[in-house]
Amino acid sequence: MKLATLRTTRPDGQLVVVSADLTRCVSAGRIAPSLQSALDDWETAAPALGELARQLDAGEITGQPFEPRSVAAPLPRAFQWIDGSAYMSHLERVRALKGSLDEGLQSVRPLLYQGASDSLSSATAPITVPGDDLALDFEAEVGVIIGPVPMGAAYWQAAEAIRLVTILNDVSLRRLVADDLQHGFGFFHSKPSTSFAPVVVTPESLGKAWSGNRLHLPLRVEVNGALYGQPNAGVGMHFDFADLIVEAARTRNLAAGTIIGGGTVSNPHDQTLPIRADGIGFGCIAEARTAEKAKFGRSRTPFLKPGDKVRIRAMDGAGKSTFGDIEQVVALASN
Amino acid sequence: MKLATLRTTRPDGQLVVVSADLTRCVSAGRIAPSLQSALDDWETAAPALGELARQLDAGEITGQPFEPRSVAAPLPRAFQWIDGSAYMSHLERVRALKGSLDEGLQSVRPLLYQGASDSLSSATAPITVPGDDLALDFEAEVGVIIGPVPMGAAYWQAAEAIRLVTILNDVSLRRLVADDLQHGFGFFHSKPSTSFAPVVVTPESLGKAWSGNRLHLPLRVEVNGALYGQPNAGVGMHFDFADLIVEAARTRNLAAGTIIGGGTVSNPHDQTLPIRADGIGFGCIAEARTAEKAKFGRSRTPFLKPGDKVRIRAMDGAGKSTFGDIEQVVALASN
């Protein structure tokens, strides 16, 4: 089952069921007005949404054309957005850059931070930044949306709470990261609005692409049309999503609708940019720059500037975009 | 106008208007089902809620008895909870303890962190902790709930966005703070569910107690019935709430319903515990312990343990509790 949220005048938008091939959709308003309300009542809503999806895919309902440009983020505003850092090769590459102090612990307990969840961006919203000198970066990630998880949850409880899977762009202002980390109070200014793929998918509907609480698909990243990376999200994910949830629930309950990110997808290799069509490359610019610095003594790949285009998608075995594409242009804030 | 949220089977509860003397309330369901929905449509909802409040206070509506034990947090779940640190004497007292690296910048730009907002505690919910060795502390704070604020907002825009004022207990697990800060990723594990007073109040209804975007009332704190502190929230607040909002909106928009905290209320003095009835004392245990360490060479005030009771209230000139009392007992999690 695939779900999306159409933009409306209401801040939570309108929940729709999307066909497996992402061409058509149908309102789920009779079942739940919004994705959050479906998550609040998942035991009742999920079977009804699943039946609607079956009818749509079987052609019993025509629905309407699904237009990725008409959607909001699946949860346009969420009660919680927690991002982890599960790929060790990402942490290894960016550690020096970030000034983080986490080396000893990072492979024993996953790092997590509390992200801003009050206004999450749609897949095609511009990335709006307050200045062009902030070292703007993208981070291609996998995320899950969960049901309620009690404090001190066991691994199996965490795994069972995973309701939906998607991909996201954890937009980062690298110039502000070191300052934020120096304060020790988290990525407050350096992580503006996070962007999400048009569609969320239940783990069951992902088939073999979902196993071991990991997504086993490459995330293909292009910048201005050039291939930047296609690391496989199932490779090198040291902590799986259930591990991340267990860690997040150590001292508190997690409410339904909490989004958990796995951190920048990153596979170990010694490539630099540009990569070939069969290369792995990178899920963020910071990794490319540190790889270049190690190899050539200096970074040469620039950060994003106004007008640049980023595209991120998860590719299935047939070359289809599983969650729809994140396709964003960088824009300067007008005020 | 005073508002509260009654606990119901719905996760966002039921919005009620509360009488100025906190004795009676009336459902605001005809105007807005929840506080968040009122904030989403404040220009329409606020005048209607204000008229209901007028009728209730004039006795034109009887309403029902207001029972603080029947309420949830004003926003039982919020889309954003940002806590600042606006009182320099708090930062000075706890700096060594926290291992924070912020000394140079702390008085130039306010420190902010992203708190968990997915499950906020009511005024009388137990403080449930996963262990009794985590150095459990309270923090008596003032908080505001705001309307939408654009990225890069000016001071006047920030001030105008303040919709509601209340007090809160920013529960802290001190033993985990240093570890969280060492990671540099924020107070993830050390700040479990924050607790809120039963009632939120519009700035206009606070009269002289609200000026300069600060609350000018003492916050009276008792632990197991003994006076612990009564620092005035209007004294020593180096950054006011509009300053905190401006800082929070540096790189991103803030959505309606965002809660901003001012940090532990703290007034400069050289007292230690116990204080006399006319003493100022402390808004958290960490400050009392560092004051003791400076004076006696060691801390002697213990952190909270299961069964301990904390009461926090803002006292007006007539000795009335403006927002109702936060009254919590410490409990160990059962799992």
XYZ file of C-alpha atoms in Angstrom:
670
model
C 0.000 0.000 0.000
C 1.230 3.442 -0.988
C -0.046 6.677 0.561
C 0.443 10.378 -0.089
C -0.906 13.700 1.161
C -2.407 16.149 -1.328
C -1.871 19.849 -0.629
C -5.086 21.596 0.393
C -5.886 24.737 2.372
C -5.726 22.619 5.529
C -2.321 22.381 7.185
C -2.419 18.570 7.298
C -3.585 18.212 3.677
C -5.693 15.324 2.362
C -4.733 11.653 2.628
C -4.854 9.661 -0.626
C -4.119 6.058 -1.539
C -1.747 5.865 -4.524
C -1.608 3.042 -7.064
C 1.440 0.747 -6.971
C 2.705 2.293 -10.241
C 2.242 5.864 -8.884
C -0.021 6.881 -11.792
C -3.371 7.187 -9.996
C -4.743 8.009 -6.560
C -8.016 8.068 -4.655
C -9.082 10.099 -1.634
C -8.951 8.239 1.663
C -11.122 10.896 3.314
C -13.831 8.418 4.280
C -11.262 6.449 6.290
C -9.019 9.192 7.682
C -8.742 12.860 6.758
C -4.973 12.962 7.207
C -2.042 10.578 7.477
C -1.617 11.515 11.153
C -5.232 10.577 11.885
C -4.728 7.254 10.092
C -1.629 6.627 12.235
C -3.605 7.548 15.373
C -6.053 4.759 14.574
C -3.864 2.416 12.519
C -5.451 -0.896 13.560
C -8.751 0.264 12.039
C -7.462 2.513 9.281
C -4.758 0.292 7.791
C -7.029 -2.579 6.666
C -9.519 -0.109 5.146
C -6.735 1.769 3.349
C -5.308 -1.552 2.156
C -8.678 -2.545 0.669
C -8.897 0.813 -1.121
C -5.394 0.237 -2.509
C -6.414 -3.219 -3.725
C -9.469 -1.800 -5.504
C -7.394 0.967 -7.090
C -4.709 -1.428 -8.309
C -7.342 -3.875 -9.612
C -9.024 -1.118 -11.619
C -12.261 -1.424 -9.594
C -11.813 2.276 -8.776
C -10.570 4.679 -11.436
C -9.398 7.383 -9.083
C -7.663 10.451 -10.423
C -4.234 11.000 -11.979
C -1.505 11.158 -9.320
C 0.490 14.360 -9.753
C 3.647 14.402 -7.593
C 3.667 18.217 -7.837
C 0.296 18.376 -6.042
C 1.485 16.643 -2.908
C 2.696 17.972 0.421
C 5.144 16.011 2.551
C 3.405 12.768 3.650
C 3.198 14.374 7.103
C 3.295 18.112 6.284
C 3.871 18.670 9.981
C 4.788 15.882 12.373
C 4.904 15.602 16.131
C 8.421 14.233 16.017
C 11.311 13.913 13.575
C 14.357 12.066 14.879
C 17.359 11.562 12.661
C 19.961 8.933 13.360
C 23.341 8.181 11.866
C 23.449 4.507 11.010
C 26.033 4.383 8.200
C 29.545 4.276 9.598
C 31.199 5.305 6.326
C 29.235 8.580 6.421
C 30.382 9.294 9.957
C 33.966 8.367 9.138
C 34.059 10.642 6.099
C 32.495 13.701 7.721
C 33.817 13.432 11.267
C 36.668 15.888 10.820
C 34.408 18.303 8.964
C 31.732 18.288 11.614
C 33.948 18.663 14.644
C 31.906 15.966 16.343
C 33.284 14.232 19.421
C 31.542 10.947 18.931
C 34.207 8.630 17.556
C 34.438 6.239 20.480
C 30.731 5.661 20.876
C 29.373 5.961 17.378
C 29.498 2.273 16.494
C 28.266 1.108 19.910
C 25.200 3.313 20.273
C 23.577 5.150 17.370
C 23.753 8.925 17.377
C 20.347 10.600 17.244
C 19.227 14.180 17.114
C 15.875 15.868 17.438
C 14.967 17.564 14.141
C 12.422 20.283 13.477
C 9.115 18.721 12.431
C 6.740 21.680 12.350
C 7.002 22.292 8.615
C 8.290 19.463 6.464
C 8.840 20.133 2.762
C 7.212 18.405 -0.171
C 9.283 16.544 -2.752
C 9.217 19.439 -5.216
C 9.268 22.483 -2.920
C 12.280 24.727 -3.451
C 15.051 24.504 -0.853
C 14.805 28.052 0.497
C 17.903 29.325 2.278
C 18.510 32.661 4.011
C 21.893 33.229 2.297
C 24.087 31.807 -0.478
C 27.190 31.389 1.706
C 25.932 28.714 4.088
C 27.511 25.678 2.374
C 24.178 24.129 1.442
C 24.193 20.341 1.243
C 21.643 17.580 0.700
C 21.577 14.228 2.513
C 19.857 11.284 0.814
C 18.241 9.183 3.526
C 15.689 6.485 4.239
C 13.056 7.208 6.885
C 10.305 5.270 8.645
C 7.091 6.467 10.267
C 6.131 4.547 13.372
C 3.231 3.746 15.653
C 3.441 4.321 19.414
C 6.521 2.848 21.137
C 6.813 2.613 24.935
C 9.892 3.762 26.850
C 12.395 0.944 27.122
C 10.913 -0.937 24.153
C 12.528 -4.199 23.079
C 13.883 -4.757 19.556
C 10.831 -6.767 18.473
C 8.452 -4.046 19.691
C 10.439 -1.463 17.757
C 10.368 -3.564 14.592
C 6.605 -4.110 14.870
C 6.003 -0.375 15.243
C 7.352 0.425 11.747
C 4.288 1.469 9.756
C 5.607 3.185 6.633
C 8.872 3.683 4.740
C 10.030 6.547 2.520
C 13.102 8.544 1.479
C 14.001 12.103 2.402
C 16.459 14.915 1.869
C 17.923 16.101 5.165
C 18.896 19.584 3.957
C 21.992 20.828 5.813
C 23.739 24.192 6.095
C 27.289 22.921 6.627
C 28.723 26.307 7.541
C 26.457 26.355 10.608
C 27.042 22.722 11.646
C 30.362 23.268 13.397
C 28.927 26.248 15.286
C 25.844 24.276 16.353
C 27.976 21.326 17.471
C 30.384 23.600 19.338
C 27.420 24.775 21.403
C 26.623 21.151 22.082
C 22.895 21.811 21.832
C 22.290 20.016 18.521
C 21.772 20.983 14.870
C 19.430 23.854 15.564
C 20.244 26.326 12.807
C 22.094 24.027 10.437
C 19.136 21.769 9.648
C 16.275 23.713 8.072
C 13.131 22.064 6.688
C 13.607 18.407 5.698
C 12.062 17.271 2.373
C 10.216 14.014 1.792
C 9.416 11.837 -1.228
C 5.844 12.102 -2.534
C 4.833 8.637 -1.346
C 5.134 6.435 1.751
C 4.924 2.650 1.474
C 4.111 -0.099 3.957
C 7.032 -2.476 4.608
C 4.978 -5.457 3.340
C 4.465 -3.744 -0.027
C 8.214 -3.380 -0.500
C 8.653 -7.146 -0.858
C 12.287 -8.239 -0.851
C 13.421 -4.604 -0.798
C 12.542 -4.529 2.911
C 14.303 -7.033 5.146
C 16.158 -6.954 8.436
C 14.470 -3.607 9.106
C 16.497 -2.068 6.287
C 15.597 -0.853 2.787
C 17.631 -2.767 0.205
C 17.506 -0.343 -2.713
C 20.003 2.103 -4.184
C 19.302 5.792 -3.627
C 20.144 7.516 -6.891
C 21.240 11.141 -6.479
C 21.698 13.605 -9.351
C 22.858 17.206 -9.127
C 21.999 19.337 -12.157
C 21.373 16.142 -14.105
C 24.774 14.557 -13.363
C 24.991 11.302 -11.430
C 26.337 12.012 -7.959
C 25.772 8.734 -6.178
C 23.751 5.538 -5.982
C 24.706 3.984 -2.646
C 22.566 1.032 -1.613
C 20.602 1.769 1.572
C 20.844 -1.884 2.598
C 24.663 -1.900 2.538
C 26.724 -0.622 5.447
C 23.721 0.254 7.623
C 25.368 -0.654 10.933
C 22.212 0.009 12.991
C 18.869 -0.990 11.446
C 15.650 0.977 11.968
C 14.555 -1.151 14.935
C 17.930 -0.436 16.588
C 17.387 3.288 16.064
C 13.880 3.133 17.561
C 15.114 1.197 20.611
C 17.767 3.865 21.193
C 15.248 6.697 20.720
C 12.924 5.154 23.326
C 15.604 4.709 26.024
C 14.213 7.438 28.296
C 10.804 8.250 26.797
C 7.739 7.042 24.926
C 7.506 7.761 21.194
C 4.119 8.840 19.849
C 2.389 7.596 16.704
C 3.566 9.542 13.687
C 7.156 9.864 14.863
C 9.518 9.877 11.863
C 12.932 8.214 12.265
C 15.707 8.795 9.732
C 18.639 6.471 9.172
C 21.173 9.173 8.335
C 22.950 9.802 5.043
C 23.071 6.577 3.044
C 26.720 5.802 2.496
C 28.678 2.815 1.213
C 32.421 2.300 1.815
C 34.655 2.870 -1.270
C 37.537 5.124 -2.323
C 35.943 6.834 -5.334
C 35.826 10.558 -5.975
C 33.569 12.567 -8.280
C 32.700 12.329 -11.119
C 31.639 8.690 -10.852
C 30.899 6.350 -13.737
C 27.431 4.896 -14.362
C 28.417 1.810 -12.346
C 30.046 3.817 -9.539
C 28.659 4.192 -6.034
C 29.432 7.842 -5.298
C 27.933 9.799 -2.458
C 24.647 10.674 -0.748
C 25.808 14.149 0.263
C 28.342 16.753 -0.846
C 30.284 16.720 2.424
C 31.366 13.118 1.808
C 32.465 13.877 -1.748
C 34.501 16.841 -0.500
C 36.266 14.913 2.251
C 37.057 12.063 -0.176
C 38.545 14.650 -2.552
C 40.526 16.259 0.212
C 41.991 12.892 1.194
C 42.939 12.073 -2.414
C 43.904 15.453 -3.887
C 44.695 17.539 -0.835
C 41.714 19.810 -1.428
C 37.947 19.674 -1.935
C 36.748 20.665 -5.399
C 33.048 19.742 -5.559
C 31.106 22.901 -4.677
C 28.189 23.101 -2.270
C 24.774 23.903 -3.753
C 24.011 27.423 -4.949
C 20.746 29.122 -5.933
C 19.350 27.583 -9.111
C 20.980 24.178 -8.585
C 18.754 21.124 -8.929
C 18.898 17.987 -6.775
C 17.069 14.770 -7.569
C 16.897 11.814 -5.172
C 15.013 8.577 -5.747
C 15.056 4.961 -4.657
C 15.336 2.703 -7.719
C 13.790 -0.756 -7.735
C 15.118 -3.685 -9.785
C 12.972 -2.647 -12.770
C 14.360 0.898 -12.714
C 11.167 2.373 -11.237
C 11.154 5.100 -8.593
C 9.626 3.350 -5.558
C 8.582 6.430 -3.558
C 8.490 8.969 -6.400
C 11.257 11.513 -6.918
C 12.494 14.260 -4.623
C 13.292 17.039 -7.126
C 14.223 20.371 -5.637
C 15.684 23.651 -6.837
C 17.694 25.893 -4.505
C 16.201 29.361 -3.933
C 17.207 32.348 -1.843
C 14.678 33.560 0.755
C 13.184 36.867 -0.358
C 13.192 38.662 2.990
C -8.575 34.691 28.256
C -7.487 31.381 29.779
C -7.591 28.060 27.915
C -6.997 24.425 28.812
C -7.277 21.009 27.190
C -9.395 18.333 28.850
C -8.190 14.738 28.558
C -10.425 12.649 26.299
C -9.948 9.497 24.247
C -8.685 11.716 21.402
C -4.939 12.380 21.381
C -5.429 16.163 21.151
C -8.075 16.290 23.909
C -10.889 18.866 24.108
C -10.314 22.625 24.164
C -12.055 24.504 26.992
C -12.205 28.152 28.037
C -11.388 28.537 31.740
C -12.681 31.287 34.026
C -10.183 33.917 35.180
C -10.277 32.455 38.723
C -9.706 28.895 37.395
C -12.867 27.552 39.078
C -15.054 26.899 36.014
C -14.697 26.021 32.344
C -16.800 25.613 29.225
C -16.229 23.551 26.083
C -14.900 25.504 23.114
C -15.843 22.648 20.779
C -18.135 24.823 18.663
C -15.178 27.128 17.894
C -12.266 24.701 17.686
C -11.983 21.065 18.745
C -8.401 21.418 19.959
C -5.936 24.129 20.921
C -3.871 23.348 17.814
C -6.899 23.877 15.569
C -7.607 27.209 17.316
C -3.985 28.236 16.693
C -4.293 27.161 13.034
C -7.152 29.640 12.629
C -6.350 32.161 15.377
C -7.715 35.306 13.696
C -11.176 33.733 13.651
C -10.958 31.568 16.742
C -9.434 34.050 19.196
C -12.272 36.606 19.165
C -14.863 33.819 19.509
C -12.945 32.232 22.384
C -12.583 35.665 23.986
C -16.334 36.215 23.852
C -16.914 32.812 25.439
C -14.451 33.745 28.196
C -16.287 37.029 28.775
C -19.622 35.225 29.096
C -18.137 32.678 31.489
C -16.538 35.335 33.698
C -19.744 37.432 33.654
C -21.785 34.440 34.816
C -23.848 34.413 31.594
C -22.675 30.834 31.151
C -22.425 28.515 34.150
C -20.026 26.044 32.593
C -18.706 23.156 34.654
C -16.236 22.960 37.539
C -12.629 23.184 36.321
C -10.660 20.239 37.644
C -6.903 20.606 37.060
C -6.545 16.828 37.406
C -8.767 16.327 34.334
C -6.550 18.256 31.965
C -3.876 17.167 29.534
C -0.993 19.446 28.610
C -2.452 22.487 26.784
C -0.960 20.947 23.617
C -0.811 17.233 24.501
C 1.382 16.855 21.429
C 2.897 19.791 19.587
C 4.599 20.170 16.228
C 7.542 21.940 17.819
C 9.037 22.522 21.264
C 12.103 24.752 21.338
C 13.779 25.546 24.627
C 16.106 28.490 25.059
C 18.401 29.580 27.835
C 17.696 33.233 28.559
C 18.780 33.571 32.209
C 22.521 34.122 32.466
C 22.711 33.207 36.157
C 21.371 29.730 35.309
C 24.021 29.245 32.625
C 26.757 30.552 34.895
C 25.788 28.229 37.739
C 25.453 25.052 35.672
C 28.150 25.572 33.052
C 30.775 23.466 34.778
C 28.256 20.755 35.527
C 27.004 20.511 31.967
C 30.346 20.512 30.209
C 28.901 22.963 27.701
C 31.275 24.896 25.461
C 29.132 27.962 25.072
C 30.656 30.517 27.418
C 31.827 33.011 24.820
C 28.626 33.155 22.848
C 25.933 32.605 25.424
C 25.211 36.277 26.177
C 25.442 37.383 22.522
C 23.108 34.846 20.932
C 20.629 32.764 22.893
C 21.221 29.039 23.058
C 18.313 26.982 21.758
C 17.671 23.295 21.484
C 15.006 21.227 19.790
C 12.970 19.376 22.426
C 10.728 16.350 21.998
C 7.134 17.489 21.472
C 5.320 14.271 20.603
C 4.029 13.589 24.103
C 3.912 16.490 26.522
C 2.882 15.799 30.116
C -0.040 17.235 32.009
C 0.481 19.252 35.191
C -0.295 16.325 37.454
C 1.097 13.371 35.496
C 3.821 11.477 37.327
C 7.394 12.080 36.170
C 8.178 8.584 34.949
C 11.857 7.725 34.707
C 13.548 4.524 33.518
C 15.897 4.323 36.521
C 16.501 5.898 39.937
C 20.164 6.737 39.302
C 19.767 9.307 36.522
C 20.090 12.476 38.674
C 16.502 13.580 38.035
C 15.998 17.329 38.129
C 13.149 19.767 37.429
C 13.494 23.128 35.676
C 10.870 25.812 36.379
C 10.353 27.772 33.180
C 8.064 30.182 31.381
C 6.926 29.235 27.871
C 5.000 30.868 25.045
C 2.953 29.357 22.233
C 3.214 31.233 18.960
C 1.495 31.759 15.626
C 3.379 31.318 12.332
C 6.714 33.168 12.080
C 8.579 33.553 8.769
C 12.298 32.820 8.393
C 14.327 35.916 9.156
C 11.497 37.526 11.155
C 12.091 40.927 12.736
C 11.731 41.520 16.478
C 8.283 43.135 16.104
C 7.019 40.190 14.043
C 8.267 37.811 16.701
C 6.592 39.811 19.476
C 3.281 39.918 17.601
C 3.334 36.159 17.099
C 3.130 35.417 20.837
C -0.358 33.978 21.353
C -0.302 32.341 24.779
C 1.858 32.175 27.909
C 2.266 29.415 30.485
C 4.799 27.761 32.796
C 6.411 24.365 32.468
C 8.713 21.839 34.082
C 11.571 20.917 31.763
C 12.335 17.552 33.353
C 16.048 16.711 33.062
C 18.122 13.594 33.641
C 21.390 15.277 34.663
C 23.460 12.129 34.550
C 22.758 11.876 30.803
C 23.309 15.573 30.006
C 27.098 15.464 29.878
C 26.976 12.385 27.644
C 24.440 14.021 25.300
C 26.486 17.216 25.108
C 29.696 15.281 24.534
C 28.082 13.832 21.409
C 27.247 17.380 20.363
C 23.877 16.270 19.012
C 21.682 17.883 21.703
C 19.794 16.769 24.803
C 18.308 13.685 23.240
C 18.140 11.235 26.141
C 18.507 13.682 29.013
C 15.255 15.556 28.403
C 12.237 13.245 28.644
C 8.647 14.474 28.483
C 8.224 18.135 29.486
C 5.268 19.002 31.778
C 2.981 22.004 31.425
C 0.720 23.991 33.762
C -3.019 23.273 33.398
C -3.816 26.629 31.795
C -2.457 28.925 29.068
C -3.213 32.650 29.141
C -3.187 35.361 26.455
C -0.561 38.080 27.062
C -3.309 40.770 27.259
C -5.023 38.909 30.104
C -1.822 38.975 32.151
C -2.014 42.776 32.572
C 1.116 44.264 34.110
C 2.560 40.798 34.647
C 3.401 40.702 30.917
C 5.635 43.452 29.587
C 8.736 43.681 27.432
C 7.889 40.171 26.192
C 8.666 38.808 29.648
C 6.504 37.406 32.450
C 6.984 39.485 35.604
C 5.901 36.988 38.241
C 7.782 34.818 40.721
C 7.818 31.095 40.007
C 7.371 29.396 43.352
C 8.948 25.940 43.566
C 8.411 23.470 46.409
C 9.967 20.029 46.811
C 8.134 17.725 49.225
C 6.366 20.775 50.636
C 9.548 22.771 51.402
C 10.191 26.084 49.651
C 12.980 25.622 47.123
C 12.856 28.870 45.179
C 10.750 31.781 44.049
C 12.875 33.542 41.394
C 11.052 36.246 39.461
C 10.759 35.375 35.774
C 10.990 39.057 34.854
C 14.381 39.514 36.560
C 17.634 38.563 34.838
C 15.982 37.389 31.611
C 18.768 38.566 29.310
C 16.909 37.586 26.122
C 13.142 38.159 26.038
C 10.711 35.848 24.224
C 10.768 37.912 21.029
C 14.589 37.629 20.993
C 14.304 33.854 21.352
C 11.792 33.641 18.492
C 13.987 35.788 16.219
C 16.919 33.467 16.907
C 14.778 30.357 16.323
C 13.648 31.686 12.921
C 17.154 32.485 11.631
C 17.215 29.687 9.069
C 13.605 28.446 8.976
C 9.915 29.245 9.299
C 8.193 28.404 12.582
C 4.701 26.909 12.365
C 1.652 27.871 14.428
C 1.631 25.990 17.706
C 5.386 26.109 18.198
C 6.204 26.290 21.923
C 9.247 28.342 22.979
C 10.693 28.037 26.490
C 12.831 30.668 28.190
C 15.057 28.247 30.106
C 15.298 27.751 33.859
C 14.159 30.921 35.634
C 17.116 32.101 37.676
C 17.967 35.273 39.605
C 21.515 36.213 40.670
C 22.228 35.838 44.434
C 24.611 33.904 46.692
C 22.091 31.948 48.747
C 22.149 28.233 49.371
C 19.377 25.892 50.545
C 17.334 25.966 52.714
C 16.079 29.467 51.923
C 13.908 31.647 54.158
C 10.361 32.666 53.194
C 11.733 35.891 51.712
C 14.646 34.164 49.924
C 14.973 33.691 46.168
C 16.402 30.211 45.942
C 16.523 28.134 42.780
C 14.410 26.950 39.845
C 16.289 23.660 39.520
C 18.375 21.331 41.680
C 21.534 21.668 39.578
C 21.819 25.362 40.493
C 21.356 24.644 44.208
C 24.059 21.970 44.052
C 26.608 24.160 42.259
C 25.932 27.026 44.728
C 26.540 24.567 47.575
C 29.703 23.264 45.976
C 31.052 26.815 45.632
C 30.245 27.630 49.271
C 30.853 24.356 51.124
C 33.114 22.443 48.765
C 30.449 19.826 48.089
C 26.856 19.516 46.912
C 24.407 18.318 49.533
C 20.929 18.777 48.054
C 19.924 15.445 46.499
C 18.374 14.961 43.084
C 14.762 13.743 42.976
C 13.980 10.131 43.819
C 10.843 8.027 43.337
C 8.032 9.318 45.573
C 9.329 12.904 45.706
C 6.831 15.672 44.975
C 7.525 18.852 42.993
C 5.159 21.817 42.860
C 5.703 24.783 40.528
C 3.378 27.761 40.154
C 3.491 31.393 39.081
C 2.140 33.591 41.914
C 0.351 36.837 41.155
C 0.301 39.869 43.514
C -2.778 38.505 45.303
C -1.097 35.152 45.955
C -3.142 33.345 43.280
C -1.690 30.689 40.952
C -1.954 32.322 37.501
C -1.666 29.192 35.336
C -2.675 26.607 37.943
C -0.126 24.382 39.659
C 2.279 21.870 38.214
C 2.237 19.125 40.875
C 4.109 15.963 40.034
C 5.279 12.850 41.821
C 8.345 10.923 40.661
C 7.668 7.327 39.585
C 9.816 4.520 38.219
C 8.802 3.100 34.827
C 7.380 -0.371 35.266
C 9.024 -2.083 32.290
